[in-house]
PDB file of C-alpha atoms and ligand atoms in Angstrom:
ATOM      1  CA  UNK A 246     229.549 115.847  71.406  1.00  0.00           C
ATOM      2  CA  UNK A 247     226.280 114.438  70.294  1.00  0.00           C
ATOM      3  CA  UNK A 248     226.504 111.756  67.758  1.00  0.00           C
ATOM      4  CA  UNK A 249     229.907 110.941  68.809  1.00  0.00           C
ATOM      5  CA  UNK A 250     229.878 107.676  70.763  1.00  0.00           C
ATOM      6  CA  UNK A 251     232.767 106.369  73.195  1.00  0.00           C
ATOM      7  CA  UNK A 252     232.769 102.794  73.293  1.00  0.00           C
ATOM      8  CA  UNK A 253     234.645 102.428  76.758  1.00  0.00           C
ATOM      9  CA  UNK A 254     234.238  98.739  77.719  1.00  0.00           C
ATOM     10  CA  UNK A 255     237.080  97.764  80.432  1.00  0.00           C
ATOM     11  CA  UNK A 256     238.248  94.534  77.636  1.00  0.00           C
ATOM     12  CA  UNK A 257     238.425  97.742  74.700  1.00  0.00           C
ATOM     13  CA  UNK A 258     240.238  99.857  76.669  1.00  0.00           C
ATOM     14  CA  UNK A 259     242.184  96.720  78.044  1.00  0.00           C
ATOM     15  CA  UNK A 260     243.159  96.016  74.215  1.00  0.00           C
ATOM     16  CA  UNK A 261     243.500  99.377  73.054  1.00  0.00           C
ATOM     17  CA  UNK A 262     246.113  99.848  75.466  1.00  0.00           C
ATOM     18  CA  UNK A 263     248.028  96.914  73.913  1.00  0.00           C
ATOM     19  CA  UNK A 264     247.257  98.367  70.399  1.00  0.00           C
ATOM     20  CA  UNK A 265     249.143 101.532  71.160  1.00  0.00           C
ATOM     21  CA  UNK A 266     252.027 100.100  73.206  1.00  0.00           C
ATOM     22  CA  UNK A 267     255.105 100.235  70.219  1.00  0.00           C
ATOM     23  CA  UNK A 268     256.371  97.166  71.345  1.00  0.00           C
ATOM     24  CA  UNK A 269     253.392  94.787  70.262  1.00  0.00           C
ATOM     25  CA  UNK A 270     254.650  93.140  66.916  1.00  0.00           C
ATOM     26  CA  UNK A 271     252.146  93.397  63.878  1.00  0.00           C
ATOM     27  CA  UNK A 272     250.826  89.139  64.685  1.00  0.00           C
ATOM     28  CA  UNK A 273     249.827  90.879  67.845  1.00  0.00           C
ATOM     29  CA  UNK A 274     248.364  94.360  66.845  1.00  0.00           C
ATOM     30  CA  UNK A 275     246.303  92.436  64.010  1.00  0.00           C
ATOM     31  CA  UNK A 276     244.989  89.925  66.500  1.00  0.00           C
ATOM     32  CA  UNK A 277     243.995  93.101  68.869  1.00  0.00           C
ATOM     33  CA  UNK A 278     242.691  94.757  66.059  1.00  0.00           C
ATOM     34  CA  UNK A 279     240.339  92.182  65.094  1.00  0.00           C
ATOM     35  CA  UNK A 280     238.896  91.303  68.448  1.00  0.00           C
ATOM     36  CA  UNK A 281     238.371  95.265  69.624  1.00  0.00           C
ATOM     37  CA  UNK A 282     236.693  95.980  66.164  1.00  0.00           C
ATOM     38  CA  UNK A 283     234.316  92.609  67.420  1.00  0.00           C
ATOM     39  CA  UNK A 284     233.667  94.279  70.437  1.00  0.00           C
ATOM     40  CA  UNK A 285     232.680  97.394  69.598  1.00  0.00           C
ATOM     41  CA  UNK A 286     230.446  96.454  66.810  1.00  0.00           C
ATOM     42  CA  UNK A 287     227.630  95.374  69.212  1.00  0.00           C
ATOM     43  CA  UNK A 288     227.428  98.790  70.759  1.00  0.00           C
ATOM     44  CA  UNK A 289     227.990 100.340  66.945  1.00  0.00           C
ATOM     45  CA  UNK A 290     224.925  98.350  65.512  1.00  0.00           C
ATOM     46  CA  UNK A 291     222.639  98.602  68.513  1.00  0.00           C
ATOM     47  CA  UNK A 292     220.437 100.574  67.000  1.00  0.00           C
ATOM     48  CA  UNK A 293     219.713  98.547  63.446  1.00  0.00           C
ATOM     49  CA  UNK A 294     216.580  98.473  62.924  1.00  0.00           C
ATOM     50  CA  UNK A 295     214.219  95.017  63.140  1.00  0.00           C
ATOM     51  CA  UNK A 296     210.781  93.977  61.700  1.00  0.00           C
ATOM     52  CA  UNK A 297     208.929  91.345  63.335  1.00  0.00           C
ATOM     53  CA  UNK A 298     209.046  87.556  61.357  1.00  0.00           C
ATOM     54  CA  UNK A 299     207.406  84.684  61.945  1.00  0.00           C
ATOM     55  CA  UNK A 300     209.794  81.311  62.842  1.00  0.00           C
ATOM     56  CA  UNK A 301     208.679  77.680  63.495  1.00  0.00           C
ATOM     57  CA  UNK A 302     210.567  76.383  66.192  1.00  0.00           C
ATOM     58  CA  UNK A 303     210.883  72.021  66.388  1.00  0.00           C
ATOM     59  CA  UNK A 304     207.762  72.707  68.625  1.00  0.00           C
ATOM     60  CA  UNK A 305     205.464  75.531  67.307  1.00  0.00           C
ATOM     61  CA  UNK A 306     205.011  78.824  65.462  1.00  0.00           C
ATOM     62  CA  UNK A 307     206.217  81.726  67.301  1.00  0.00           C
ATOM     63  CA  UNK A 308     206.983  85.313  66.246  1.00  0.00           C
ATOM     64  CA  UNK A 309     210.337  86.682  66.474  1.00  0.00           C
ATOM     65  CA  UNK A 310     212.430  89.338  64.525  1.00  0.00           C
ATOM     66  CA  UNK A 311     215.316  89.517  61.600  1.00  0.00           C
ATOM     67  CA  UNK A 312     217.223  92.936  60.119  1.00  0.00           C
ATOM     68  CA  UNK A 313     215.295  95.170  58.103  1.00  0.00           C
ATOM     69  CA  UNK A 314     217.910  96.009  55.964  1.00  0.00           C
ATOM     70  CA  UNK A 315     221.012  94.556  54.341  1.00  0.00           C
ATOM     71  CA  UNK A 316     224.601  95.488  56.183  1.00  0.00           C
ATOM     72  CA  UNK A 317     227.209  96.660  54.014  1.00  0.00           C
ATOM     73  CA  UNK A 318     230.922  96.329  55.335  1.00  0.00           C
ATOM     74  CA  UNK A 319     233.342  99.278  54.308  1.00  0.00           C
ATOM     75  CA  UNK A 320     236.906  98.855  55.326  1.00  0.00           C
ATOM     76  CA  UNK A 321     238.746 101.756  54.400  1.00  0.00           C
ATOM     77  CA  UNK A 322     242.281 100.027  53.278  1.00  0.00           C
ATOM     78  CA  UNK A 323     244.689  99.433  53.994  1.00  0.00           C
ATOM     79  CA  UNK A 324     244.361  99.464  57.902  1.00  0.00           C
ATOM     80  CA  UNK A 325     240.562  99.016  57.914  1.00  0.00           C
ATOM     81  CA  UNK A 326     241.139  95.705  56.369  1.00  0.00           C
ATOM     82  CA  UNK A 327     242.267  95.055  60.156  1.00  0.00           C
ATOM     83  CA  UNK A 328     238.844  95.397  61.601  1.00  0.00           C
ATOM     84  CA  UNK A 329     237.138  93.471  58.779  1.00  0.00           C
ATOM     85  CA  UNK A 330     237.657  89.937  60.431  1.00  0.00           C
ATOM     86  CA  UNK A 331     236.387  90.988  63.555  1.00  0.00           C
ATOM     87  CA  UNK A 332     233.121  92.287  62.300  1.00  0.00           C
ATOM     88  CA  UNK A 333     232.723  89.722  59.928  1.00  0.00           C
ATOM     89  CA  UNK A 334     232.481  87.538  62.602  1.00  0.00           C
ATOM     90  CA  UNK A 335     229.568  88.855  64.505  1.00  0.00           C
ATOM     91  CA  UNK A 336     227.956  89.766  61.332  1.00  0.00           C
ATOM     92  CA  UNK A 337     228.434  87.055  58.764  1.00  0.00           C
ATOM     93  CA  UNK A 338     225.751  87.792  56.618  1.00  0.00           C
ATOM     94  CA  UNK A 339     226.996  91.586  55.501  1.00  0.00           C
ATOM     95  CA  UNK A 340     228.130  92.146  52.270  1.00  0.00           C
ATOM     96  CA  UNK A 341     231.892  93.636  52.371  1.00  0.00           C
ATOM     97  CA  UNK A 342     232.831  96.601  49.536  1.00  0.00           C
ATOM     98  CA  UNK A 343     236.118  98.488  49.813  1.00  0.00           C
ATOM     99  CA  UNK A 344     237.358 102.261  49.656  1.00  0.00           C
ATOM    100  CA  UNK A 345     241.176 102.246  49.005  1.00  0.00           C
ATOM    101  CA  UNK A 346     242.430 105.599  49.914  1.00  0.00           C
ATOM    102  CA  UNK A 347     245.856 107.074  51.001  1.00  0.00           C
ATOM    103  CA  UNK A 348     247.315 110.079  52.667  1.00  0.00           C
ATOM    104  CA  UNK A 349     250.450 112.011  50.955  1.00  0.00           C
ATOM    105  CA  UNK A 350     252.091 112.196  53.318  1.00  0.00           C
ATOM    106  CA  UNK A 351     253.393 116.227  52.238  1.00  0.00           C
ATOM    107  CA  UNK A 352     249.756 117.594  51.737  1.00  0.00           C
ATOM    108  CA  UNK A 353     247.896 115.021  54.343  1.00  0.00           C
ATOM    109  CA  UNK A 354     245.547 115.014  51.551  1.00  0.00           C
ATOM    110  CA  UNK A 355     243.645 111.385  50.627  1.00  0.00           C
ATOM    111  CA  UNK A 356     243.443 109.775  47.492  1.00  0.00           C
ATOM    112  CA  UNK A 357     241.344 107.062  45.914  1.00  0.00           C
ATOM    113  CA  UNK A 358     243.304 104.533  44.158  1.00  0.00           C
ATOM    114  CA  UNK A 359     240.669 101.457  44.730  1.00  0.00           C
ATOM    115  CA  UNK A 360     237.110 101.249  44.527  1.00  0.00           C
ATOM    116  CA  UNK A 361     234.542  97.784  44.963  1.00  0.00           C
ATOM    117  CA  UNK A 362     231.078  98.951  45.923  1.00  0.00           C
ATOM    118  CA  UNK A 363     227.620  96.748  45.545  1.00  0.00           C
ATOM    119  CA  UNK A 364     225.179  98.720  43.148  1.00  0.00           C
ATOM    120  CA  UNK A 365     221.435  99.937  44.847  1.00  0.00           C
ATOM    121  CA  UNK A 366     223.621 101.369  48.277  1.00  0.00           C
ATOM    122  CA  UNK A 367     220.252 102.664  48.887  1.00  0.00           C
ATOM    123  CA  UNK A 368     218.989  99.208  50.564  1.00  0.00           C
ATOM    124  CA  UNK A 369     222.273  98.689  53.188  1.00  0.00           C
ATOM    125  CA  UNK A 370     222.748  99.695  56.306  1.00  0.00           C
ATOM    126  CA  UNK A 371     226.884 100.925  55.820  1.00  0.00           C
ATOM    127  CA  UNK A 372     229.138 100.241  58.520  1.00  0.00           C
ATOM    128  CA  UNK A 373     232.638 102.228  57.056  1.00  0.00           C
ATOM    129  CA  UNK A 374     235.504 101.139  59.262  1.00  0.00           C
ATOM    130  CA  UNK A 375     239.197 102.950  59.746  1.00  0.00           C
ATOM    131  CA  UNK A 376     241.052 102.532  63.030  1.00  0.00           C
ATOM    132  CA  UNK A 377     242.339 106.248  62.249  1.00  0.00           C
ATOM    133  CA  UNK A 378     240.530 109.385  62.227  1.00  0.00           C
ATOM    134  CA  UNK A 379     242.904 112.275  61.833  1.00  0.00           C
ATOM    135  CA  UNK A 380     242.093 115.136  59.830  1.00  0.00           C
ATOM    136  CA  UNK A 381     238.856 113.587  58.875  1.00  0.00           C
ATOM    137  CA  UNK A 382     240.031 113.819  55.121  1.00  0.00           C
ATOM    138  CA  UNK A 383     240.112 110.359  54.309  1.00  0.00           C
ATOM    139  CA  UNK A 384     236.754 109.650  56.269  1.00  0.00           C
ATOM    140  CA  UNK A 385     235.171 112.853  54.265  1.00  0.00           C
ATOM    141  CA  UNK A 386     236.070 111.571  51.172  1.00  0.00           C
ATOM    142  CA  UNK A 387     234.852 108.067  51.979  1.00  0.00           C
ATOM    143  CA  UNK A 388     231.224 109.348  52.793  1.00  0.00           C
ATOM    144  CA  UNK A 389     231.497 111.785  49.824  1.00  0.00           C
ATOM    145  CA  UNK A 390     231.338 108.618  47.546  1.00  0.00           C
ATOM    146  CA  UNK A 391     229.244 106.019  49.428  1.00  0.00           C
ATOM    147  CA  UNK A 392     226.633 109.061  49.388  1.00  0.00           C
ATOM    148  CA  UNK A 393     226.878 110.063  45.642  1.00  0.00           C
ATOM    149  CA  UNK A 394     226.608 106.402  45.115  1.00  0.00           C
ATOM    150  CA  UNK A 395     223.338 106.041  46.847  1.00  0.00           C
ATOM    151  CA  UNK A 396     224.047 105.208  50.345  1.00  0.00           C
ATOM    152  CA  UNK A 397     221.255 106.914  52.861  1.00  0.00           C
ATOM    153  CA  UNK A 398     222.533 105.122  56.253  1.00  0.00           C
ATOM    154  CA  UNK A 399     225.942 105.593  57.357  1.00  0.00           C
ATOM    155  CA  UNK A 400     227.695 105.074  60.230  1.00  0.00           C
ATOM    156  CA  UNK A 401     231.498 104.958  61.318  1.00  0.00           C
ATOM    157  CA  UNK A 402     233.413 103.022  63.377  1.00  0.00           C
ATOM    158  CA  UNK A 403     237.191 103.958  64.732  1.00  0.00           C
ATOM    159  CA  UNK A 404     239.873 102.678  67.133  1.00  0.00           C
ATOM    160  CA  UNK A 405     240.871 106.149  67.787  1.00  0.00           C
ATOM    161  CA  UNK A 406     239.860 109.481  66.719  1.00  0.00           C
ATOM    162  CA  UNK A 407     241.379 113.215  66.786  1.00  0.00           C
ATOM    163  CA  UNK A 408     239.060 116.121  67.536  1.00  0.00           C
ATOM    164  CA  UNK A 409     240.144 117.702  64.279  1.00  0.00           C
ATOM    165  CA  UNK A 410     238.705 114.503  62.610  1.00  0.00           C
ATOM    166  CA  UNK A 411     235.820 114.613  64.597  1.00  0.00           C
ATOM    167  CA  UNK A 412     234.868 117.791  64.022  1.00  0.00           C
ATOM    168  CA  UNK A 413     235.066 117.603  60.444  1.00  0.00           C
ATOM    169  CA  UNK A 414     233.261 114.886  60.025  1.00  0.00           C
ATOM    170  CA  UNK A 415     230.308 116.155  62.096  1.00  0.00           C
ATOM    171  CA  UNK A 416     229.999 119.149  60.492  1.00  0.00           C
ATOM    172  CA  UNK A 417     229.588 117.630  56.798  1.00  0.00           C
ATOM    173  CA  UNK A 418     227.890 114.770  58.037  1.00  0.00           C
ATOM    174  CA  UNK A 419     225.982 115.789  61.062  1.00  0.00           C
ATOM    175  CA  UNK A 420     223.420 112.370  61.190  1.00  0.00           C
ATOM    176  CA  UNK A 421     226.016 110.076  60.734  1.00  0.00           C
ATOM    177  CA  UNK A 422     227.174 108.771  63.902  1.00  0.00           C
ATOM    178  CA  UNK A 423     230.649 108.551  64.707  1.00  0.00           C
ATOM    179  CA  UNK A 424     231.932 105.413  67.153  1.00  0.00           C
ATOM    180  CA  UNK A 425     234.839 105.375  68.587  1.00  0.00           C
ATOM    181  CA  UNK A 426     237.175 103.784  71.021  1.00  0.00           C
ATOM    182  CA  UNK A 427     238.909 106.479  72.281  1.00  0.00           C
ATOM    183  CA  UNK A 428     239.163 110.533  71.273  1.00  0.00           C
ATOM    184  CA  UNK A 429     242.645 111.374  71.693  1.00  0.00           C
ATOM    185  CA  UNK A 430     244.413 114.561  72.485  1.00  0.00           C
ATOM    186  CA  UNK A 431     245.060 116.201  68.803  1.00  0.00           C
ATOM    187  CA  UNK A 432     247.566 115.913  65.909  1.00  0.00           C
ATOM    188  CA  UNK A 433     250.881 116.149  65.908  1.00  0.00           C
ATOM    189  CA  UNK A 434     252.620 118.802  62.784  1.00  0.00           C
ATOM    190  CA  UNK A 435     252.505 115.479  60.549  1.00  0.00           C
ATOM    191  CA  UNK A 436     249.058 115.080  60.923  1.00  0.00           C
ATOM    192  CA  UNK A 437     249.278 111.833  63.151  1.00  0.00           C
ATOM    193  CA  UNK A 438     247.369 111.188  66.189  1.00  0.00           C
ATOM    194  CA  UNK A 439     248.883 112.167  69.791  1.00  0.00           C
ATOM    195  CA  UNK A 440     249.346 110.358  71.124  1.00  0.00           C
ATOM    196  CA  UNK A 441     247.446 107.764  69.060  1.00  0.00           C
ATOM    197  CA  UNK A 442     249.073 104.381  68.006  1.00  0.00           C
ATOM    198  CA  UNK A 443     251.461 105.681  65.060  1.00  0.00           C
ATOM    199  CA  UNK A 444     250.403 104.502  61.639  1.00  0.00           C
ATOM    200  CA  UNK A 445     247.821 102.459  61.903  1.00  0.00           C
ATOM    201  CA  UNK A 446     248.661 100.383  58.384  1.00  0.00           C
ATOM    202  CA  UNK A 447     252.230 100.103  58.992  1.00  0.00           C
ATOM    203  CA  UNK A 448     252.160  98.089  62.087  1.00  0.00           C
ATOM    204  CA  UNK A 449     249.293  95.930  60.828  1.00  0.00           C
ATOM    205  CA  UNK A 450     251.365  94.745  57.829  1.00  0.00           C
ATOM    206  CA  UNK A 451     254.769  95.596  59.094  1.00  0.00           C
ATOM    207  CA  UNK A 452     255.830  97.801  56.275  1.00  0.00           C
TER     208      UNK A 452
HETATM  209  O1  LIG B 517     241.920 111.394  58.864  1.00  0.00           O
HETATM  210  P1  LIG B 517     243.080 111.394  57.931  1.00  0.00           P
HETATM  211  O2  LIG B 517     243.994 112.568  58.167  1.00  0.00           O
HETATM  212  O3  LIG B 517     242.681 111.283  56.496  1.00  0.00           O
HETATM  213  O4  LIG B 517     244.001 110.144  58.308  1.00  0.00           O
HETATM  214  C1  LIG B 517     243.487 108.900  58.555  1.00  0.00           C
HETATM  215  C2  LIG B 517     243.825 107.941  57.462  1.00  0.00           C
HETATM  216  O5  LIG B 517     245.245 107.681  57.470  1.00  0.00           O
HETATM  217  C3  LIG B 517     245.468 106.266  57.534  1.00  0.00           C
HETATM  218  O6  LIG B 517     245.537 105.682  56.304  1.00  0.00           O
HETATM  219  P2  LIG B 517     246.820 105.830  55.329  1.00  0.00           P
HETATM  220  O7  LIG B 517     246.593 106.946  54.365  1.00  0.00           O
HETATM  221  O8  LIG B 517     248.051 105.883  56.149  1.00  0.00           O
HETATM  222  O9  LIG B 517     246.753 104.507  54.493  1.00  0.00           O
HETATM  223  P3  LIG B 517     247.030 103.012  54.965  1.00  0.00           P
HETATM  224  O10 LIG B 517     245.836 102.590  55.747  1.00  0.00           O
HETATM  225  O11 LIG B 517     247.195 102.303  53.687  1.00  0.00           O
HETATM  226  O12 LIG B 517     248.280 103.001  55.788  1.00  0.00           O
HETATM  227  C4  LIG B 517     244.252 105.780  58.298  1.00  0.00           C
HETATM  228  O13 LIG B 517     244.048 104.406  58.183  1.00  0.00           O
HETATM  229  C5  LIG B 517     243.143 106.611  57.708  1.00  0.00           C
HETATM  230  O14 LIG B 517     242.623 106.093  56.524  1.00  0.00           O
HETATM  231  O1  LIG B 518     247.992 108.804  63.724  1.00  0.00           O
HETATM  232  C1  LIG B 518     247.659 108.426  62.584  1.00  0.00           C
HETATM  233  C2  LIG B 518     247.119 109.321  61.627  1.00  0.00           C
HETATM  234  C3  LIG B 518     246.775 108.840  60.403  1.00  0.00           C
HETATM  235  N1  LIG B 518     246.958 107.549  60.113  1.00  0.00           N
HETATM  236  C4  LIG B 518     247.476 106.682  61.017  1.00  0.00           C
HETATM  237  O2  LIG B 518     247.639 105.487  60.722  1.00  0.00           O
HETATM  238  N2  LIG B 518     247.826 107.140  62.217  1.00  0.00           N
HETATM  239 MG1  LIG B 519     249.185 104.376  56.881  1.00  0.00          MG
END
């Protein structure tokens, strides 16, 4: 599926593994979280775009090269608060706004309940994290407002994503790329992932 990219490095899938294993204890699954959400964010921000600067080392003037744009952190809470950490620490500079949304759990149908976003999205690069993509409505809705607020680049970044989710996303946003750790076999009649990691939230805070 173009645009869809499978981040399969032997430590991810190592960790992923772990992640989805319903005996490791939320300390754990946070701690797993973090660190696979580090590692895929070099292969999710590969392409970011650099302009050349000039640098003076303790020696001489040299040329070398910084961002062009501004990065803009989105974790989608609660459980993309799990891969915030992670990211953070690879790219310390990013701003950080939130999308709080939730799933009823009837109707699988998301709702906003928080919202923290810089002004002028126009000048970030957005990186919008959620170790779950399901149906694809909580990501949908996401995008839906980081675009009507101004944002131009978008990608995504998830532990593991359903086809349905996939799908959906690419066909409403079909230049946003979509990375994931692992594409998993469908959803189950309660909308969860199969056979996924359960709810992704829930074992992070241990509700
Ligand atoms: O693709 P979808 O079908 O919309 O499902 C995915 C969403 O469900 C989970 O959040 P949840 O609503 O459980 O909230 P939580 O993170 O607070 O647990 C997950 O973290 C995604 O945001
Ligand atoms: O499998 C799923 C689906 C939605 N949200 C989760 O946390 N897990
Ligand atoms: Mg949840």
């Amino acid at each position: 599926m173009t645009g869809v990219i499978v981040i399969r490095h032997p430590l991810i899938r190592h960790n992923l593994t772990r992640l989805r294993d319903r005996r490791t204890p939320p300390q754990e699954f946070r701690r797993l979280l973090a660190e696979v959400a580090g590692l895929m964010v070099y292969e999710a921000t590969r392409s970011l775009r650099v302009r050349r600067c000039e640098v003076e080392t303790p020696l001489e003037r040299t040329v070398g090269c910084e961002l062009e744009r501004e990065v803009l952190l989105v974790p989608v809470l609660r459980a993309g608060l799990g891969m915030l950490d992670g990211i953070l620490r690879l790219i310390p500079h990013a701003r950080v706004g939130f999308l709080g949304l939730r799933r009823e759990e009837s109707t699988l149908e998301a709702a906003f309940y928080h919202e923290s976003l810089p002004a002028g999205l126009e000048r970030f690069e957005v990186l919008v994290m959620d170790p779950m993509l399901a149906t694809g409505g909580s990501a949908l809705k996401a995008l839906d407002r980081l675009t009507q607020a101004g944002a131009r680049r978008l990608r995504m970044i998830h532990l593991v994503a359903a086809p349905e989710g996939i799908r959906a996303v690419r066909s409403r946003y079909p230049r946003v790329p979509v990375f994931t750790a692992a594409i998993d076999r469908g959803l189950n009649e309660r909308g969860f992932i199969l056979p996924g990691l359960g709810d992704a939230g829930d074992r992070l805070f241990g509700t």
